[in-house]
PDB file of C-alpha atoms and ligand atoms in Angstrom:
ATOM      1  CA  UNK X   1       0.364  20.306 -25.879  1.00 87.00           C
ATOM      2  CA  UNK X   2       1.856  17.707 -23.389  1.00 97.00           C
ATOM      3  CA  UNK X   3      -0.006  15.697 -21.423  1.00 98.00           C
ATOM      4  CA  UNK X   4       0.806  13.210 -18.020  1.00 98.00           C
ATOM      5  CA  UNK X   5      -1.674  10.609 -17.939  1.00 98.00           C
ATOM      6  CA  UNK X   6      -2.670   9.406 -14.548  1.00 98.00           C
ATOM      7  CA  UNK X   7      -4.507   5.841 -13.911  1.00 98.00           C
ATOM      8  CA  UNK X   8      -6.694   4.767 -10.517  1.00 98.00           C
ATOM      9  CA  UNK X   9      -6.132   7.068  -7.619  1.00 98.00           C
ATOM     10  CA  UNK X  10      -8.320   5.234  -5.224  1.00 98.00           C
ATOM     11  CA  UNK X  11      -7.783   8.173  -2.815  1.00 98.00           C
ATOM     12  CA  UNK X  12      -3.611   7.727  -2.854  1.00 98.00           C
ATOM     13  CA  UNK X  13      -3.208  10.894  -1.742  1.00 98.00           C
ATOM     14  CA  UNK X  14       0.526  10.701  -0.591  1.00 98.00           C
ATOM     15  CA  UNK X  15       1.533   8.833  -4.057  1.00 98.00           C
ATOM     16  CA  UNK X  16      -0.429  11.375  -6.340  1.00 98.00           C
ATOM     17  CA  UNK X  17       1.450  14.421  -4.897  1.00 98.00           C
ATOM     18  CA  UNK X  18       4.893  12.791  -5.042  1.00 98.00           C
ATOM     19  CA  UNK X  19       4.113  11.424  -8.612  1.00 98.00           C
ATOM     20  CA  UNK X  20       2.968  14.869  -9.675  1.00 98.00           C
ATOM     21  CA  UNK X  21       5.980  16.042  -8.241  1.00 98.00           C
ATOM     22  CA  UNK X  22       8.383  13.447 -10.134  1.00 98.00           C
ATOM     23  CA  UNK X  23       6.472  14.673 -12.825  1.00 98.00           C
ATOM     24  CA  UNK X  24       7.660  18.004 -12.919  1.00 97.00           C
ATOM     25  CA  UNK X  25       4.622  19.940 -10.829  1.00 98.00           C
ATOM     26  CA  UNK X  26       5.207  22.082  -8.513  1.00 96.00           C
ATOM     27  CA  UNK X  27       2.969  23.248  -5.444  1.00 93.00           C
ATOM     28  CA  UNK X  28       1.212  26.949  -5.333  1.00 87.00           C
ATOM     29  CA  UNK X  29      -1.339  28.242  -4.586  1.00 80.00           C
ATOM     30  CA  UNK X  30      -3.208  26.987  -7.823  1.00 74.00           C
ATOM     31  CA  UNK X  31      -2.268  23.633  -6.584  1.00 82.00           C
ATOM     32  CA  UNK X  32       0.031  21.430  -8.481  1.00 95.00           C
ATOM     33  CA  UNK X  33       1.263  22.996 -11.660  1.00 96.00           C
ATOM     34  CA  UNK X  34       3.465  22.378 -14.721  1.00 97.00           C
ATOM     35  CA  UNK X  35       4.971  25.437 -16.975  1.00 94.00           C
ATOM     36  CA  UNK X  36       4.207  23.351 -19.860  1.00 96.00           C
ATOM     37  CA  UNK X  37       2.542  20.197 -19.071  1.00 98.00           C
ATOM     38  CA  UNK X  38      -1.268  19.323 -18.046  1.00 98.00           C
ATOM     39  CA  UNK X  39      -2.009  16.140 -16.059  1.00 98.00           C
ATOM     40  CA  UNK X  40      -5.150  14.114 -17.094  1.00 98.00           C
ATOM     41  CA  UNK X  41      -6.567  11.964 -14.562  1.00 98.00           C
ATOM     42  CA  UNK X  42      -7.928   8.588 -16.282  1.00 98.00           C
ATOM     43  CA  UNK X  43     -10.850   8.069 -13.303  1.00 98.00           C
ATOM     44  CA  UNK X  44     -11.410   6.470 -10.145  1.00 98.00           C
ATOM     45  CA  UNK X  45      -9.941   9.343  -7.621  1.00 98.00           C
ATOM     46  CA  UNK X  46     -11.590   7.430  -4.582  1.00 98.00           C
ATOM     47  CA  UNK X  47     -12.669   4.555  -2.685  1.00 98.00           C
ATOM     48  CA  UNK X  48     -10.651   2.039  -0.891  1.00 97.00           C
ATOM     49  CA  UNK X  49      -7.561   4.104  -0.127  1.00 98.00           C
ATOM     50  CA  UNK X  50      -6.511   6.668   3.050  1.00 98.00           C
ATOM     51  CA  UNK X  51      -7.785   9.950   2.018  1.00 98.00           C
ATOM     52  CA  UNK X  52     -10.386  10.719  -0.265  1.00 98.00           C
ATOM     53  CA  UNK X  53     -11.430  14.415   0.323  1.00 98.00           C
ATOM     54  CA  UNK X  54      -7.407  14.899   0.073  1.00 98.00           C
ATOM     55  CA  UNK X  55      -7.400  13.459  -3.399  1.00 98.00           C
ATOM     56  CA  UNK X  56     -11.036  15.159  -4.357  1.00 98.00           C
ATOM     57  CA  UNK X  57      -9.682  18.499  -3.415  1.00 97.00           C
ATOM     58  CA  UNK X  58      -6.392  18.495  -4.881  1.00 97.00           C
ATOM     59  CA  UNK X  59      -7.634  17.639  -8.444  1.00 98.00           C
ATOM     60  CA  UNK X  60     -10.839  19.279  -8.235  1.00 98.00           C
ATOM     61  CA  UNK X  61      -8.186  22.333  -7.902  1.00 97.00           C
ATOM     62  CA  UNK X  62      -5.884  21.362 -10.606  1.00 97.00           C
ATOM     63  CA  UNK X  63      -8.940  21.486 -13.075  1.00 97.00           C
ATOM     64  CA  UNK X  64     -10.514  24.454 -11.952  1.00 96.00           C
ATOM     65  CA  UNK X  65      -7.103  26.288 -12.630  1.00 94.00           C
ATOM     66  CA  UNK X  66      -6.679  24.528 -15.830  1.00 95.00           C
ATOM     67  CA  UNK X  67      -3.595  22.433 -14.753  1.00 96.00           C
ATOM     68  CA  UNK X  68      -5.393  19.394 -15.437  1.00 98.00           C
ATOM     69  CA  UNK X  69      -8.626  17.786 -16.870  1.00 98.00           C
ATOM     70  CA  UNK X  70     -10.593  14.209 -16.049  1.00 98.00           C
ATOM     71  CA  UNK X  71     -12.158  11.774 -17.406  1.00 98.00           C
ATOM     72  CA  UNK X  72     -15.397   9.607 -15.174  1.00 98.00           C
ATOM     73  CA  UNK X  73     -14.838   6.239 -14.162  1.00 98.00           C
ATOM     74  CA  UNK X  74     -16.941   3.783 -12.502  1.00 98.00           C
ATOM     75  CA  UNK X  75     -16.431   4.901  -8.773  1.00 98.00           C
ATOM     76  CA  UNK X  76     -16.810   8.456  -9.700  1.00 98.00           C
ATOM     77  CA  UNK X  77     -19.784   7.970 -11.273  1.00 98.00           C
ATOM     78  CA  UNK X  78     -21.045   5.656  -8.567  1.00 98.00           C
ATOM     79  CA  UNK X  79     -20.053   8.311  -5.831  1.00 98.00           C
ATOM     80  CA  UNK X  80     -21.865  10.782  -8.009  1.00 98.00           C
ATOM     81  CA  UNK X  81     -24.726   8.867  -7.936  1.00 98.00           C
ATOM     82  CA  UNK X  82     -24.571   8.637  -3.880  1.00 98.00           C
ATOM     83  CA  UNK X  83     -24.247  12.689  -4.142  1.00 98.00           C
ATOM     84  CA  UNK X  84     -27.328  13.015  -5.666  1.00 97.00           C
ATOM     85  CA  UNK X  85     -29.427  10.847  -3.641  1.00 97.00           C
ATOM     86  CA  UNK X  86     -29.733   7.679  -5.393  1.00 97.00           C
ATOM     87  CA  UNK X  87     -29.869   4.412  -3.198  1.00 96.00           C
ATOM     88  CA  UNK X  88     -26.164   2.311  -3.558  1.00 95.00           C
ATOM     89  CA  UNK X  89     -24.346  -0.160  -2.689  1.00 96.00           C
ATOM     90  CA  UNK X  90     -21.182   1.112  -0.747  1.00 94.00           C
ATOM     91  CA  UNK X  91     -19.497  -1.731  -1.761  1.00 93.00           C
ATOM     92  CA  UNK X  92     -15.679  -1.574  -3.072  1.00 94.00           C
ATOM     93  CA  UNK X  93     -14.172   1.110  -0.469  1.00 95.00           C
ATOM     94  CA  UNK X  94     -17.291   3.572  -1.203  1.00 97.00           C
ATOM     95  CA  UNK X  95     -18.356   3.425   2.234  1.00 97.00           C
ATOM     96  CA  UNK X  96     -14.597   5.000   2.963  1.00 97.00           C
ATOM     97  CA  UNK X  97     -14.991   7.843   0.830  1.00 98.00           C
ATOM     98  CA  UNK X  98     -19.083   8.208   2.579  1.00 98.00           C
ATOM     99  CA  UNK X  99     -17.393   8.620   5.687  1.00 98.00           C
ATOM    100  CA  UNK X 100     -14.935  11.145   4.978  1.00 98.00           C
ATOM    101  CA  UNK X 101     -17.340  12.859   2.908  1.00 98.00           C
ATOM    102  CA  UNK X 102     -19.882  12.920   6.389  1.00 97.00           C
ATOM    103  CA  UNK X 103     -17.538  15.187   8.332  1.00 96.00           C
ATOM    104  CA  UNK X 104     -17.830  17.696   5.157  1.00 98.00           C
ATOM    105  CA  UNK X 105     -20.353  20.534   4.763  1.00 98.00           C
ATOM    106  CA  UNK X 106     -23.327  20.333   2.459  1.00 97.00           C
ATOM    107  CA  UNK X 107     -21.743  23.102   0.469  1.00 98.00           C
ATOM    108  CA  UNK X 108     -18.243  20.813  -0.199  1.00 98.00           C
ATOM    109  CA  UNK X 109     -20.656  17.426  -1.133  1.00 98.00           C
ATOM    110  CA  UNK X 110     -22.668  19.672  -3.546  1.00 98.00           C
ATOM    111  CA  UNK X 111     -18.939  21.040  -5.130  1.00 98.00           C
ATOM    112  CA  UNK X 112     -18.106  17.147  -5.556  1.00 98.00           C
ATOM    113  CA  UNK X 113     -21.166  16.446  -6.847  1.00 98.00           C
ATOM    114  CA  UNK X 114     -21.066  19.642  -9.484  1.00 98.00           C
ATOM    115  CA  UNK X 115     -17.236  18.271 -10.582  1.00 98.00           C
ATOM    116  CA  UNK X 116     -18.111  14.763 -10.753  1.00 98.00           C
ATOM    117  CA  UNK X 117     -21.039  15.539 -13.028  1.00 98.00           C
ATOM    118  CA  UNK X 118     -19.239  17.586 -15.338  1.00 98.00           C
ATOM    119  CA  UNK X 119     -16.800  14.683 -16.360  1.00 98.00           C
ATOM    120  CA  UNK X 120     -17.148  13.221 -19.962  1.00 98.00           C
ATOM    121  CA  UNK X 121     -16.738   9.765 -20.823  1.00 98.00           C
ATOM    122  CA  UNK X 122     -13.612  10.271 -23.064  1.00 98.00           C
ATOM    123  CA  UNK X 123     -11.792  13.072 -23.711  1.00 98.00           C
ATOM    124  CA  UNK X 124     -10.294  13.351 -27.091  1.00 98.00           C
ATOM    125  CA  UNK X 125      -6.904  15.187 -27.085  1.00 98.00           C
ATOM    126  CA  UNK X 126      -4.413  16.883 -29.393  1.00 98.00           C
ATOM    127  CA  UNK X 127      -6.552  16.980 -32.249  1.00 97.00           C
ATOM    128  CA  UNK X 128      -7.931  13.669 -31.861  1.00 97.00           C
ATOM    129  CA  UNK X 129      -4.749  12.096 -32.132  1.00 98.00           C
ATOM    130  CA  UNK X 130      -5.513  10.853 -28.397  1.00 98.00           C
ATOM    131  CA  UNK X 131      -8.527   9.073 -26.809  1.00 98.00           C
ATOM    132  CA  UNK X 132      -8.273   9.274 -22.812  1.00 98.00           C
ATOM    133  CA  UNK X 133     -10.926   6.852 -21.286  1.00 98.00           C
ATOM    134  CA  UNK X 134     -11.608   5.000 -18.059  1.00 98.00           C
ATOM    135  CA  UNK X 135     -12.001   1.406 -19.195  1.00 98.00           C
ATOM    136  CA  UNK X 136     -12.609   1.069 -22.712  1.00 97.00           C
ATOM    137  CA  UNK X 137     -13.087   3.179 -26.502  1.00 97.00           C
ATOM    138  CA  UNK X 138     -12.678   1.237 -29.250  1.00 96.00           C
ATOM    139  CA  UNK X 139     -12.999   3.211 -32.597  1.00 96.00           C
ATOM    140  CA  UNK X 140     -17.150   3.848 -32.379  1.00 95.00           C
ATOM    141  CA  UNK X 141     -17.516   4.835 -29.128  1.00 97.00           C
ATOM    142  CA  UNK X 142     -14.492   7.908 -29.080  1.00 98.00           C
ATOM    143  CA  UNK X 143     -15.583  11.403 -28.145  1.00 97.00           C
ATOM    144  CA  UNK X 144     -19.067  13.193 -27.769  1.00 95.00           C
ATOM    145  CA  UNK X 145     -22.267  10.665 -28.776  1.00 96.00           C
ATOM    146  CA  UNK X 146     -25.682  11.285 -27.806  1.00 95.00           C
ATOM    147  CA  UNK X 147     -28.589   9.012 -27.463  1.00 94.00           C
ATOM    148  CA  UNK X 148     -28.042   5.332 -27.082  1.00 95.00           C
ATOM    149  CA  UNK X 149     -25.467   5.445 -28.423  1.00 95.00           C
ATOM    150  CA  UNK X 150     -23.846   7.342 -25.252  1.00 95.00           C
ATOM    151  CA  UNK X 151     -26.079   4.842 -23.430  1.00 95.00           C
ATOM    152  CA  UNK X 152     -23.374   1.959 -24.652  1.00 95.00           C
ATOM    153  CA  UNK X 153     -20.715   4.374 -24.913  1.00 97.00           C
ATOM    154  CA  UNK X 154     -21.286   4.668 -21.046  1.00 97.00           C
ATOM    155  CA  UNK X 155     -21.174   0.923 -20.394  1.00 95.00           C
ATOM    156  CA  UNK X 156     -17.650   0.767 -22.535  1.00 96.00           C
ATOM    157  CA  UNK X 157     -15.885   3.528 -20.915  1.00 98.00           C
ATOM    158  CA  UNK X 158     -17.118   2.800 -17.181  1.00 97.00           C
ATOM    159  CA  UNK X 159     -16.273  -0.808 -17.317  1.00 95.00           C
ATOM    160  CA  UNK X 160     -15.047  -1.759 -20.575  1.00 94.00           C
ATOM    161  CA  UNK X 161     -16.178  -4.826 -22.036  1.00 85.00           C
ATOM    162  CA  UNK X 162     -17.582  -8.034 -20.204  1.00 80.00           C
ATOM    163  CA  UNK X 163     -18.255 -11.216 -20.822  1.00 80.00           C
ATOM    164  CA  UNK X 164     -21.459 -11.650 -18.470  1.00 80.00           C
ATOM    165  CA  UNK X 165     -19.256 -14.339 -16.281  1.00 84.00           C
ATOM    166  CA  UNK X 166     -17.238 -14.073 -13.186  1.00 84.00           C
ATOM    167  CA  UNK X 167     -13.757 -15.404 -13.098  1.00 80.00           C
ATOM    168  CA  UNK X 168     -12.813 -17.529 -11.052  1.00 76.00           C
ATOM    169  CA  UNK X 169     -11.708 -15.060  -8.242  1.00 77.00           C
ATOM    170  CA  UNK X 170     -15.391 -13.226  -8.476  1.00 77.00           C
ATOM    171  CA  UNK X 171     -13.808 -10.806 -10.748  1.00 77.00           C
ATOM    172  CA  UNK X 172     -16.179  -9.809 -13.460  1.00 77.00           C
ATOM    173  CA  UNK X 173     -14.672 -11.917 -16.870  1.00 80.00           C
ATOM    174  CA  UNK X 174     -12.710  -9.022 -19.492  1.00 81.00           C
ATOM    175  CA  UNK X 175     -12.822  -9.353 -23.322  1.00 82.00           C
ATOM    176  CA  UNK X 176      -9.300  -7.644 -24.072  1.00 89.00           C
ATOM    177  CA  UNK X 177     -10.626  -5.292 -26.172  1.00 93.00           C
ATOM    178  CA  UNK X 178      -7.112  -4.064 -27.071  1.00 95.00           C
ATOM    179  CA  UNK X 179      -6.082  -7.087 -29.047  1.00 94.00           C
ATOM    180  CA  UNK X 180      -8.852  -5.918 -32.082  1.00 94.00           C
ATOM    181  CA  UNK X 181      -8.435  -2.087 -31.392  1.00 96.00           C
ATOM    182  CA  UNK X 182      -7.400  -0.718 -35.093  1.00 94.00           C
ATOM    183  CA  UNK X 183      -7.986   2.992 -34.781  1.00 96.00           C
ATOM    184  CA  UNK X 184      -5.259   5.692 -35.591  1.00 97.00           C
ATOM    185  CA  UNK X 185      -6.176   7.299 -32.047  1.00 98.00           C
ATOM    186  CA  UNK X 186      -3.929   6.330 -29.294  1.00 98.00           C
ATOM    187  CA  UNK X 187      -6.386   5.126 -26.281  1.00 98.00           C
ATOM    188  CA  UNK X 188      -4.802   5.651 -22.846  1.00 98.00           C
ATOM    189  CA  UNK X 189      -7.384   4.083 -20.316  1.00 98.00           C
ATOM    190  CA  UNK X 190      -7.176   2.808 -16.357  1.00 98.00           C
ATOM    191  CA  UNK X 191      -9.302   0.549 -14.336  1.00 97.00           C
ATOM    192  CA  UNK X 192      -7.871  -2.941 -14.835  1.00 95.00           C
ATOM    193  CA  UNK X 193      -5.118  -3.240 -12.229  1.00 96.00           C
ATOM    194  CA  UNK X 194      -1.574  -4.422 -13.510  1.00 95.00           C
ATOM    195  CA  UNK X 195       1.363  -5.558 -12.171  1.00 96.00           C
ATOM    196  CA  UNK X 196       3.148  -3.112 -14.461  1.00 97.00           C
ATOM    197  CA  UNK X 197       1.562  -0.855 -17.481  1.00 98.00           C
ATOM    198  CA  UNK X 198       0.779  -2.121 -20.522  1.00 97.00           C
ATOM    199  CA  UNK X 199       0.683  -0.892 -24.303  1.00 98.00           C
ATOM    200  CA  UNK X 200      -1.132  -3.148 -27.029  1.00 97.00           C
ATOM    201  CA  UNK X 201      -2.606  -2.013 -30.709  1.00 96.00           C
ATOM    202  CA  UNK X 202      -2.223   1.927 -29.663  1.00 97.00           C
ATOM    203  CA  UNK X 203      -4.223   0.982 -26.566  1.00 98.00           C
ATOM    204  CA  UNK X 204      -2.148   2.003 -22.933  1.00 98.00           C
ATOM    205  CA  UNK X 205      -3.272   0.552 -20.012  1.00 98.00           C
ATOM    206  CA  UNK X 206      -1.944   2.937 -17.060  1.00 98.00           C
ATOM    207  CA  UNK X 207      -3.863   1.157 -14.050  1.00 98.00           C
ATOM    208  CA  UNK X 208      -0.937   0.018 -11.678  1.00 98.00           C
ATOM    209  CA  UNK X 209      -3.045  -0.793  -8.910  1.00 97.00           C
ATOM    210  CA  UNK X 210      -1.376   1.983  -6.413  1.00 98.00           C
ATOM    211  CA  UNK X 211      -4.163   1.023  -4.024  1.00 98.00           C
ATOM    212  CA  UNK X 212      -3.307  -2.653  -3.846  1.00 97.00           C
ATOM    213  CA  UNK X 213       0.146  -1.920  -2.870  1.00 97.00           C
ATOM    214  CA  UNK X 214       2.125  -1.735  -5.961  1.00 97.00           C
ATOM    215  CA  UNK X 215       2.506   2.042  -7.649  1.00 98.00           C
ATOM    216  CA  UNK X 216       1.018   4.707  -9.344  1.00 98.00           C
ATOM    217  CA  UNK X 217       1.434   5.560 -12.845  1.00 98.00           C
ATOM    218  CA  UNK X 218       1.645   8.426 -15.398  1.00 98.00           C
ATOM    219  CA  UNK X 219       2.083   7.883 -19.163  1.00 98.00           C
ATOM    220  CA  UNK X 220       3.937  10.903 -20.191  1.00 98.00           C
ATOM    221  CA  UNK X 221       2.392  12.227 -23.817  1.00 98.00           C
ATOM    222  CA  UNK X 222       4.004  12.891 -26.273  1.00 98.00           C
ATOM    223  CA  UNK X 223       7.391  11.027 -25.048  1.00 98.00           C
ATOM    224  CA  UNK X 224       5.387   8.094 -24.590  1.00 98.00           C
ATOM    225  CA  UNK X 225       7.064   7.294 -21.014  1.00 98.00           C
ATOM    226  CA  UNK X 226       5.603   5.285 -17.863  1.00 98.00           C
ATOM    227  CA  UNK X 227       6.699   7.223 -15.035  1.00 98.00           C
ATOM    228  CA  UNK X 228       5.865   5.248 -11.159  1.00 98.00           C
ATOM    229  CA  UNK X 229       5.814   5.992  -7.863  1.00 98.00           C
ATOM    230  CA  UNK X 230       5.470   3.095  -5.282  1.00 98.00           C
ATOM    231  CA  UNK X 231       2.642   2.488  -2.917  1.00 98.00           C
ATOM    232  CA  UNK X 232       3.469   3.477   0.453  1.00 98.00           C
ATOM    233  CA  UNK X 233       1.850   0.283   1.500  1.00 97.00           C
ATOM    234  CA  UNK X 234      -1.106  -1.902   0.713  1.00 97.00           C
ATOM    235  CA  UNK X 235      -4.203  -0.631   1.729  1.00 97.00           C
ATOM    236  CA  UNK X 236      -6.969  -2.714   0.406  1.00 95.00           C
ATOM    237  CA  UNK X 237      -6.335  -6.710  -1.111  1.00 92.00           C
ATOM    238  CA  UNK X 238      -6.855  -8.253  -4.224  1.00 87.00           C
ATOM    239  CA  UNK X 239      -6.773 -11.665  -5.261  1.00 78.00           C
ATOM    240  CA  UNK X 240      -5.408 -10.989  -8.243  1.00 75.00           C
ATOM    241  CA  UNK X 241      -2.318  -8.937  -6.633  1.00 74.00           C
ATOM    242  CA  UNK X 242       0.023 -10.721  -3.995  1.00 65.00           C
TER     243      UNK X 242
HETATM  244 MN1   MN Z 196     -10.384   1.492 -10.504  1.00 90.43          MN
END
């Protein structure tokens, strides 16, 4: 099986269609499909960007036709948490995808809400060969775990590893887990944004930051190939990013 690899969406609606279509995917009326390929999206489909729902209903369609399959990351599982009722913060372009969600019927919050909660932490691919995750799996915390271990499983793939500190731009401080990652399992993850993507010890980071006005990337699996599309523009900053 062949697999496209997608990082942070951040509700880039107009970049994930034309990447899907550079891709290979065509539009019907399953959505966006591939004769031979299925697209895995690596987490984060909203907050910050133009158009959430857009984004929610396109790949909510892909996987319910089996054209493509998710992993959570930490604004999907935040948004889920808003779904269900919890008190949050709608900090980092949440409050966005809250307001396009408010001009949607109960019936279309409660389909998010079903999706969103359905998503596992890593997905483990091609007989285990490959590890898809949001933020982080080193070796012990690949596919299905139970207990606490999920618990720090959870922690790891939401927001990968921390250091307890912020940097000096308010960022949360990042242990590169990558540079001790020894498994056989290639790791293809998202949420730390990069200029351009990345590959270290097996370990792909496809996070381009599309949202922060740079581009939006797929790694294509088996091949092994990045394949971009540029932002249309910037639409939220970060320090980190000029
Ligand atoms: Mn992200």
């Amino acid at each position: 099986m062949m697999f496209d690899i997608i990082g942070d969406i951040h509700g880039c609606h107009n970049e994930l269609i034309k990447l899907l279509n550079k891709l290979g995917y065509i539009s019907f009326v399953h959505g966006m499909i591939h004769p031979h390929r299925i697209a895995v999206f690596a987490g984060d489909l909203c907050d910050r960007g133009p158009s959430n729902v857009a984004v929610l209903k396109t790949v909510m369609k892909m996987v319910s036709n089996r054209n493509a399959v998710m992993v959570m990351g930490n604004h999907d599982h935040k948004l889920m948490r808003f779904l269900k009722g919890n008190k949050v913060n709608p900090s980092h372009g949440l409050a966005k995808t809250i307001a396009e969600l408010n001009n949607k019927t109960d019936e279309f919050r409660q389909k998010v809400y079903d999706f969103l909660a359905a998503q596992p932490l890593t997905r483990m691919l091609d007989n285990d060969k490959l590890c898809v995750v949001h933020a982080a799996a080193p070796r012990k915390y690949q596919g299905e775990l139970s207990g606490k271990k999920k618990k720090a499983q959870q922690a790891m793939a939401l927001y990968g590893v921390t250091t307890g500190k912020v940097d000096m731009n308010g960022y949360p401080g990042r242990v590169d887990w990558a540079e001790t990652y020894d498994g056989d399992t290639v790791v293809v993850h998202g949420h730390v944004a990069q200029l351009e993507p990345s590959v270290k010890n097996r370990v792909y980071n496809v996070d381009t930051g599309c949202v922060f006005g740079n581009k939006l990337t797929a790694l294509r699996y088996p091949e092994m190939e990045f394949v971009s599309v540029n932002a249309e523009q910037k639409y939220a900053e970060h320090k980190d990013f000029i």
